[in-house]
Amino acid sequence: MANNILQTTGLTVYYGEHRGIVDLDLSVQEGEAFGFLGPNGAGKTTTLRVLMDIIRPSRGRATIFGLDCQTEGVAIRQRVGYLPGELSLYPTMTGSQFLDMVGSVRGHEDKAYRRELCERLQLDTSRKLREYSRGNKQKVGLVAAMMHKPDLLILDEPTSGLDPIVQATVLEIVREAKAGGRTVFFSSHILPEVQEVCDRVGIIRDGRLVATESVDVLTHQQFRRLKLTFAALPPPDAFVLEGVSEGGRDGLTVTLEVRQNLNAVLGKAATFGVIDLESPPISLEEAFLAYYGSHEGGAHV
């Protein structure tokens, strides 16, 4: 039986009358990379803050390594690397001084690995933090979270603000952590990077976990969205095909969602004189909802 490194049961947070999360039942298994996904305001950050004992739940329980997040937070944080979505840094410190402070508070770090991370992320730690760009501040947060090779990485939008080359490096480092037997809890809204590093994903919507599923199953349920602009507008029944639904019309542009029969769609479209074709990306939330529908039922974990 898999060992659950992270688990929540009935976890609920209210900010006064406002909902944070409601009855969140979630588990993350040892050695897996779990993607935690949802739109802004869904409850992702609230969940992470409860796990790190930054805020307290209204009811329910959260554990990491079998330890209660609200009563044994000190012991938990010794084995966790946490990258918050909003970094708070000391502007008068240099990057090196900040990392020294984090290592001192934590009580241990792998100095050789810290140097390796800085080199791979192209981080100059000699400058004052107030001089850093958003991307370089993100790099400092990543090094601080990872440099002690924690048993569990909790990363909130880890590639935010980074250029594509550094983004790829971050994902490579996350894959290496997982390959080394460490567990990753990865909050993101970017489908390609989640597909690249995660074993399972869960989506949270309106404070509730809608569903969890393996990435393999999810990616086989993807659909393609096409925006076709025509010289002459096709009739309403032009794309009545199995696995094809029309999402709307705007002037001479028709939006289609295609799950199968793509070749037939393109063949029919050609007969009406296509003058432009776009394939906008599908968000991970849309992929989930396409698979599970828009039900508000409970999740399975």
Short mmCIF file of C-alpha atoms in Angstrom, two decimals:
data_model
loop_
_atom_site.label_atom_id
_atom_site.label_comp_id
_atom_site.label_asym_id
_atom_site.label_seq_id
_atom_site.Cartn_x
_atom_site.Cartn_y
_atom_site.Cartn_z
CA MET A 1 0.00 0.00 0.00
CA ALA A 2 1.29 3.45 -0.91
CA ASN A 3 2.52 5.62 1.93
CA ASN A 4 0.67 8.93 2.10
CA ILE A 5 3.19 11.69 2.78
CA LEU A 6 0.56 14.43 2.81
CA GLN A 7 -3.09 14.05 3.78
CA THR A 8 -6.02 16.32 4.54
CA THR A 9 -9.38 15.25 5.96
CA GLY A 10 -12.42 17.54 5.93
CA LEU A 11 -10.08 20.53 5.74
CA THR A 12 -12.12 23.74 5.82
CA VAL A 13 -11.11 27.39 6.04
CA TYR A 14 -13.42 30.39 6.22
CA TYR A 15 -12.28 34.00 6.30
CA GLY A 16 -15.19 35.41 8.25
CA GLU A 17 -18.16 34.65 6.02
CA HIS A 18 -15.99 34.12 2.96
CA ARG A 19 -15.10 30.64 1.76
CA GLY A 20 -11.47 29.53 1.53
CA ILE A 21 -11.68 25.74 1.20
CA VAL A 22 -14.46 23.33 2.13
CA ASP A 23 -14.17 19.68 3.24
CA LEU A 24 -10.93 19.11 1.32
CA ASP A 25 -9.91 15.44 1.33
CA LEU A 26 -6.56 15.07 -0.38
CA SER A 27 -3.67 12.63 -0.32
CA VAL A 28 -0.21 12.71 -1.87
CA GLN A 29 1.80 9.52 -1.97
CA GLU A 30 5.47 9.08 -1.18
CA GLY A 31 7.70 9.56 -4.21
CA GLU A 32 5.05 11.02 -6.53
CA ALA A 33 4.74 14.44 -8.11
CA PHE A 34 1.21 15.71 -7.56
CA GLY A 35 -0.17 18.66 -9.52
CA PHE A 36 -2.61 20.88 -7.63
CA LEU A 37 -4.64 22.97 -10.03
CA GLY A 38 -7.39 25.49 -10.22
CA PRO A 39 -8.25 29.07 -11.17
CA ASN A 40 -7.37 32.09 -9.06
CA GLY A 41 -9.45 32.16 -5.89
CA ALA A 42 -10.16 28.43 -5.97
CA GLY A 43 -8.35 27.73 -2.70
CA LYS A 44 -4.89 26.54 -3.79
CA THR A 45 -2.89 29.07 -1.81
CA THR A 46 -5.16 28.69 1.23
CA THR A 47 -4.49 24.95 1.21
CA LEU A 48 -0.72 25.42 1.02
CA ARG A 49 -0.78 27.97 3.84
CA VAL A 50 -2.64 25.55 6.09
CA LEU A 51 -0.11 22.83 5.28
CA MET A 52 2.72 25.17 6.31
CA ASP A 53 0.80 26.36 9.40
CA ILE A 54 0.69 29.95 8.17
CA ILE A 55 -3.07 29.98 8.73
CA ARG A 56 -5.24 27.70 10.84
CA PRO A 57 -8.23 25.72 9.54
CA SER A 58 -11.78 26.35 10.71
CA ARG A 59 -12.18 22.58 10.95
CA GLY A 60 -10.62 19.39 9.65
CA ARG A 61 -7.06 18.11 9.81
CA ALA A 62 -3.89 18.14 7.72
CA THR A 63 -0.86 15.92 8.22
CA ILE A 64 2.57 15.66 6.60
CA PHE A 65 4.77 12.62 7.35
CA GLY A 66 1.99 11.57 9.70
CA LEU A 67 2.59 14.72 11.79
CA ASP A 68 -0.16 17.22 12.49
CA CYS A 69 0.46 20.42 10.53
CA GLN A 70 -0.92 22.62 13.31
CA THR A 71 0.81 21.06 16.33
CA GLU A 72 4.04 19.70 14.87
CA GLY A 73 4.87 22.34 12.28
CA VAL A 74 8.48 22.81 13.39
CA ALA A 75 9.34 19.15 12.83
CA ILE A 76 7.52 19.17 9.49
CA ARG A 77 9.32 22.25 8.17
CA GLN A 78 12.69 20.60 8.79
CA ARG A 79 11.82 18.11 6.04
CA VAL A 80 9.87 20.36 3.66
CA GLY A 81 11.01 22.83 1.03
CA TYR A 82 8.33 25.47 0.46
CA LEU A 83 8.16 28.04 -2.32
CA PRO A 84 5.25 30.45 -1.65
CA GLY A 85 3.36 32.14 -4.43
CA GLU A 86 4.28 35.54 -2.96
CA LEU A 87 7.88 35.73 -1.80
CA SER A 88 8.85 37.97 1.12
CA LEU A 89 12.55 38.78 0.93
CA TYR A 90 14.80 41.14 2.91
CA PRO A 91 15.75 43.89 0.44
CA THR A 92 19.00 44.94 2.16
CA MET A 93 20.41 41.39 2.18
CA THR A 94 22.35 39.90 -0.67
CA GLY A 95 21.08 36.68 -2.20
CA SER A 96 23.90 34.81 -0.48
CA GLN A 97 23.11 36.32 2.93
CA PHE A 98 19.45 35.40 2.58
CA LEU A 99 20.28 31.78 1.69
CA ASP A 100 22.76 31.65 4.61
CA MET A 101 19.99 32.83 6.93
CA VAL A 102 17.53 30.23 5.63
CA GLY A 103 20.13 27.49 6.04
CA SER A 104 20.93 28.64 9.57
CA VAL A 105 17.28 28.72 10.64
CA ARG A 106 16.67 25.31 9.11
CA GLY A 107 19.79 23.93 10.75
CA HIS A 108 21.14 22.08 7.71
CA GLU A 109 21.76 22.46 4.00
CA ASP A 110 23.78 20.83 1.24
CA LYS A 111 26.25 23.58 0.33
CA ALA A 112 27.50 21.81 -2.78
CA TYR A 113 23.94 21.35 -4.00
CA ARG A 114 23.17 24.99 -3.23
CA ARG A 115 26.08 26.06 -5.46
CA GLU A 116 24.90 23.68 -8.18
CA LEU A 117 21.37 25.10 -8.07
CA CYS A 118 22.65 28.68 -8.31
CA GLU A 119 24.79 27.80 -11.30
CA ARG A 120 22.03 25.93 -13.11
CA LEU A 121 19.50 28.71 -12.46
CA GLN A 122 22.05 31.38 -13.44
CA LEU A 123 21.62 33.16 -10.12
CA ASP A 124 24.14 35.79 -9.00
CA THR A 125 23.86 35.79 -5.21
CA SER A 126 26.27 38.69 -4.64
CA ARG A 127 23.72 41.43 -5.33
CA LYS A 128 21.24 43.04 -2.94
CA LEU A 129 17.79 41.50 -3.13
CA ARG A 130 16.24 44.92 -3.80
CA GLU A 131 18.19 44.98 -7.08
CA TYR A 132 16.76 41.66 -8.29
CA SER A 133 14.20 41.33 -11.03
CA ARG A 134 11.06 39.32 -10.36
CA GLY A 135 12.65 36.33 -12.09
CA ASN A 136 15.81 36.47 -9.98
CA LYS A 137 13.75 36.75 -6.79
CA GLN A 138 11.92 33.61 -7.90
CA LYS A 139 15.27 31.86 -8.36
CA VAL A 140 16.27 32.78 -4.79
CA GLY A 141 13.02 31.28 -3.52
CA LEU A 142 13.59 28.10 -5.52
CA VAL A 143 17.13 27.66 -4.21
CA ALA A 144 15.97 28.31 -0.64
CA ALA A 145 13.26 25.66 -1.00
CA MET A 146 15.45 23.03 -2.64
CA MET A 147 18.98 23.43 -1.29
CA HIS A 148 18.57 21.06 1.68
CA LYS A 149 17.16 18.28 -0.53
CA PRO A 150 13.89 18.03 1.43
CA ASP A 151 11.77 14.90 1.56
CA LEU A 152 8.80 16.97 0.33
CA LEU A 153 8.81 19.95 -2.02
CA ILE A 154 5.74 22.22 -1.92
CA LEU A 155 5.98 24.56 -4.89
CA ASP A 156 3.45 27.29 -5.67
CA GLU A 157 3.74 28.33 -9.36
CA PRO A 158 7.50 27.59 -9.40
CA THR A 159 8.16 28.81 -12.97
CA SER A 160 6.34 32.13 -12.56
CA GLY A 161 8.40 35.07 -13.86
CA LEU A 162 11.15 32.90 -15.35
CA ASP A 163 12.31 32.88 -18.95
CA PRO A 164 11.69 29.69 -20.96
CA ILE A 165 15.25 28.36 -20.61
CA VAL A 166 15.21 28.69 -16.82
CA GLN A 167 11.67 27.27 -16.71
CA ALA A 168 12.96 24.13 -18.44
CA THR A 169 15.82 23.92 -15.91
CA VAL A 170 13.39 24.17 -12.98
CA LEU A 171 11.28 21.34 -14.37
CA GLU A 172 14.43 19.26 -14.88
CA ILE A 173 15.41 19.82 -11.23
CA VAL A 174 11.90 18.83 -10.09
CA ARG A 175 12.10 15.64 -12.16
CA GLU A 176 15.47 14.86 -10.58
CA ALA A 177 14.02 15.33 -7.10
CA LYS A 178 11.24 12.89 -7.92
CA ALA A 179 13.70 10.42 -9.47
CA GLY A 180 15.66 10.60 -6.21
CA GLY A 181 12.61 9.35 -4.30
CA ARG A 182 11.43 12.71 -3.01
CA THR A 183 7.80 13.85 -3.12
CA VAL A 184 6.59 16.96 -4.95
CA PHE A 185 3.38 18.93 -4.41
CA PHE A 186 3.23 21.18 -7.46
CA SER A 187 0.68 24.00 -7.73
CA SER A 188 0.40 25.33 -11.28
CA HIS A 189 -2.04 26.30 -14.02
CA ILE A 190 0.25 25.45 -16.96
CA LEU A 191 -0.79 22.18 -18.59
CA PRO A 192 2.46 21.32 -20.47
CA GLU A 193 4.67 21.61 -17.39
CA VAL A 194 2.23 19.63 -15.26
CA GLN A 195 2.15 16.90 -17.91
CA GLU A 196 5.94 16.92 -17.93
CA VAL A 197 6.59 16.42 -14.21
CA CYS A 198 3.44 15.13 -12.48
CA ASP A 199 2.10 11.61 -11.94
CA ARG A 200 -1.33 12.66 -10.71
CA VAL A 201 -3.28 15.87 -10.73
CA GLY A 202 -6.18 17.26 -8.73
CA ILE A 203 -8.36 20.24 -9.53
CA ILE A 204 -9.87 22.52 -6.93
CA ARG A 205 -12.83 24.71 -7.81
CA ASP A 206 -14.76 27.04 -5.51
CA GLY A 207 -12.83 25.66 -2.56
CA ARG A 208 -13.70 22.02 -3.23
CA LEU A 209 -11.64 19.26 -4.78
CA VAL A 210 -13.54 18.34 -7.93
CA ALA A 211 -11.50 15.28 -8.88
CA THR A 212 -8.09 13.68 -8.97
CA GLU A 213 -6.71 11.62 -11.82
CA SER A 214 -3.47 10.29 -13.23
CA VAL A 215 -1.83 12.43 -15.88
CA ASP A 216 -1.88 9.49 -18.31
CA VAL A 217 -5.67 9.25 -18.10
CA LEU A 218 -6.14 12.99 -18.27
CA THR A 219 -3.95 13.54 -21.32
CA HIS A 220 -5.82 10.85 -23.23
CA GLN A 221 -9.00 12.84 -22.64
CA GLN A 222 -7.76 16.07 -24.18
CA PHE A 223 -9.66 17.75 -26.96
CA ARG A 224 -8.60 20.27 -29.57
CA ARG A 225 -10.21 23.67 -30.00
CA LEU A 226 -10.26 25.10 -33.53
CA LYS A 227 -11.11 28.65 -34.54
CA LEU A 228 -11.86 28.67 -38.26
CA THR A 229 -12.40 31.86 -40.25
CA PHE A 230 -14.16 31.42 -43.59
CA ALA A 231 -14.66 33.38 -46.78
CA ALA A 232 -18.35 32.40 -46.54
CA LEU A 233 -20.06 31.27 -43.35
CA PRO A 234 -20.88 27.51 -43.34
CA PRO A 235 -24.47 26.41 -42.60
CA PRO A 236 -25.37 25.53 -38.99
CA ASP A 237 -25.19 21.77 -39.63
CA ALA A 238 -21.84 21.85 -41.46
CA PHE A 239 -19.89 20.20 -38.64
CA VAL A 240 -22.42 17.75 -37.26
CA LEU A 241 -19.96 14.90 -36.70
CA GLU A 242 -19.33 12.44 -33.90
CA GLY A 243 -16.95 13.91 -31.34
CA VAL A 244 -17.35 17.47 -32.68
CA SER A 245 -19.26 20.29 -31.02
CA GLU A 246 -19.64 23.89 -32.09
CA GLY A 247 -18.68 26.41 -29.44
CA GLY A 248 -19.97 29.54 -31.11
CA ARG A 249 -19.84 31.89 -34.08
CA ASP A 250 -18.46 35.40 -34.34
CA GLY A 251 -18.91 36.93 -37.75
CA LEU A 252 -17.19 34.57 -40.19
CA THR A 253 -15.35 32.69 -37.41
CA VAL A 254 -16.60 29.35 -36.08
CA THR A 255 -15.19 27.78 -32.90
CA LEU A 256 -15.21 23.98 -32.67
CA GLU A 257 -14.24 21.51 -29.95
CA VAL A 258 -12.93 18.35 -31.59
CA ARG A 259 -12.44 15.04 -29.76
CA GLN A 260 -12.39 12.86 -32.88
CA ASN A 261 -12.84 13.07 -36.65
CA LEU A 262 -10.32 15.89 -37.01
CA ASN A 263 -9.54 14.96 -40.63
CA ALA A 264 -13.24 15.05 -41.51
CA VAL A 265 -13.58 18.48 -39.87
CA LEU A 266 -10.66 19.88 -41.86
CA GLY A 267 -12.01 18.34 -45.07
CA LYS A 268 -15.44 19.90 -44.58
CA ALA A 269 -13.89 23.24 -43.58
CA ALA A 270 -11.87 23.36 -46.81
CA THR A 271 -15.04 23.22 -48.89
CA PHE A 272 -16.22 26.51 -47.36
CA GLY A 273 -12.98 28.38 -48.06
CA VAL A 274 -10.92 28.59 -44.87
CA ILE A 275 -8.92 31.83 -44.74
CA ASP A 276 -7.51 31.41 -41.22
CA LEU A 277 -7.15 28.61 -38.66
CA GLU A 278 -6.12 28.85 -35.02
CA SER A 279 -5.82 26.15 -32.38
CA PRO A 280 -5.90 27.99 -29.00
CA PRO A 281 -4.45 26.02 -26.07
CA ILE A 282 -6.79 24.14 -23.75
CA SER A 283 -6.37 24.98 -20.08
CA LEU A 284 -5.89 22.15 -17.62
CA GLU A 285 -9.17 23.09 -15.93
CA GLU A 286 -10.97 22.70 -19.26
CA ALA A 287 -9.36 19.31 -19.82
CA PHE A 288 -10.57 18.19 -16.41
CA LEU A 289 -14.06 19.51 -16.93
CA ALA A 290 -14.24 17.94 -20.38
CA TYR A 291 -13.45 14.58 -18.77
CA TYR A 292 -15.59 14.87 -15.65
CA GLY A 293 -18.27 17.23 -16.93
CA SER A 294 -19.39 20.22 -14.93
CA HIS A 295 -20.69 18.22 -11.96
CA GLU A 296 -20.08 19.49 -8.47
CA GLY A 297 -19.79 16.05 -6.93
CA GLY A 298 -17.11 14.82 -4.59
CA ALA A 299 -13.64 13.84 -5.65
CA HIS A 300 -12.04 10.45 -5.63
CA VAL A 301 -8.46 10.15 -4.48
#
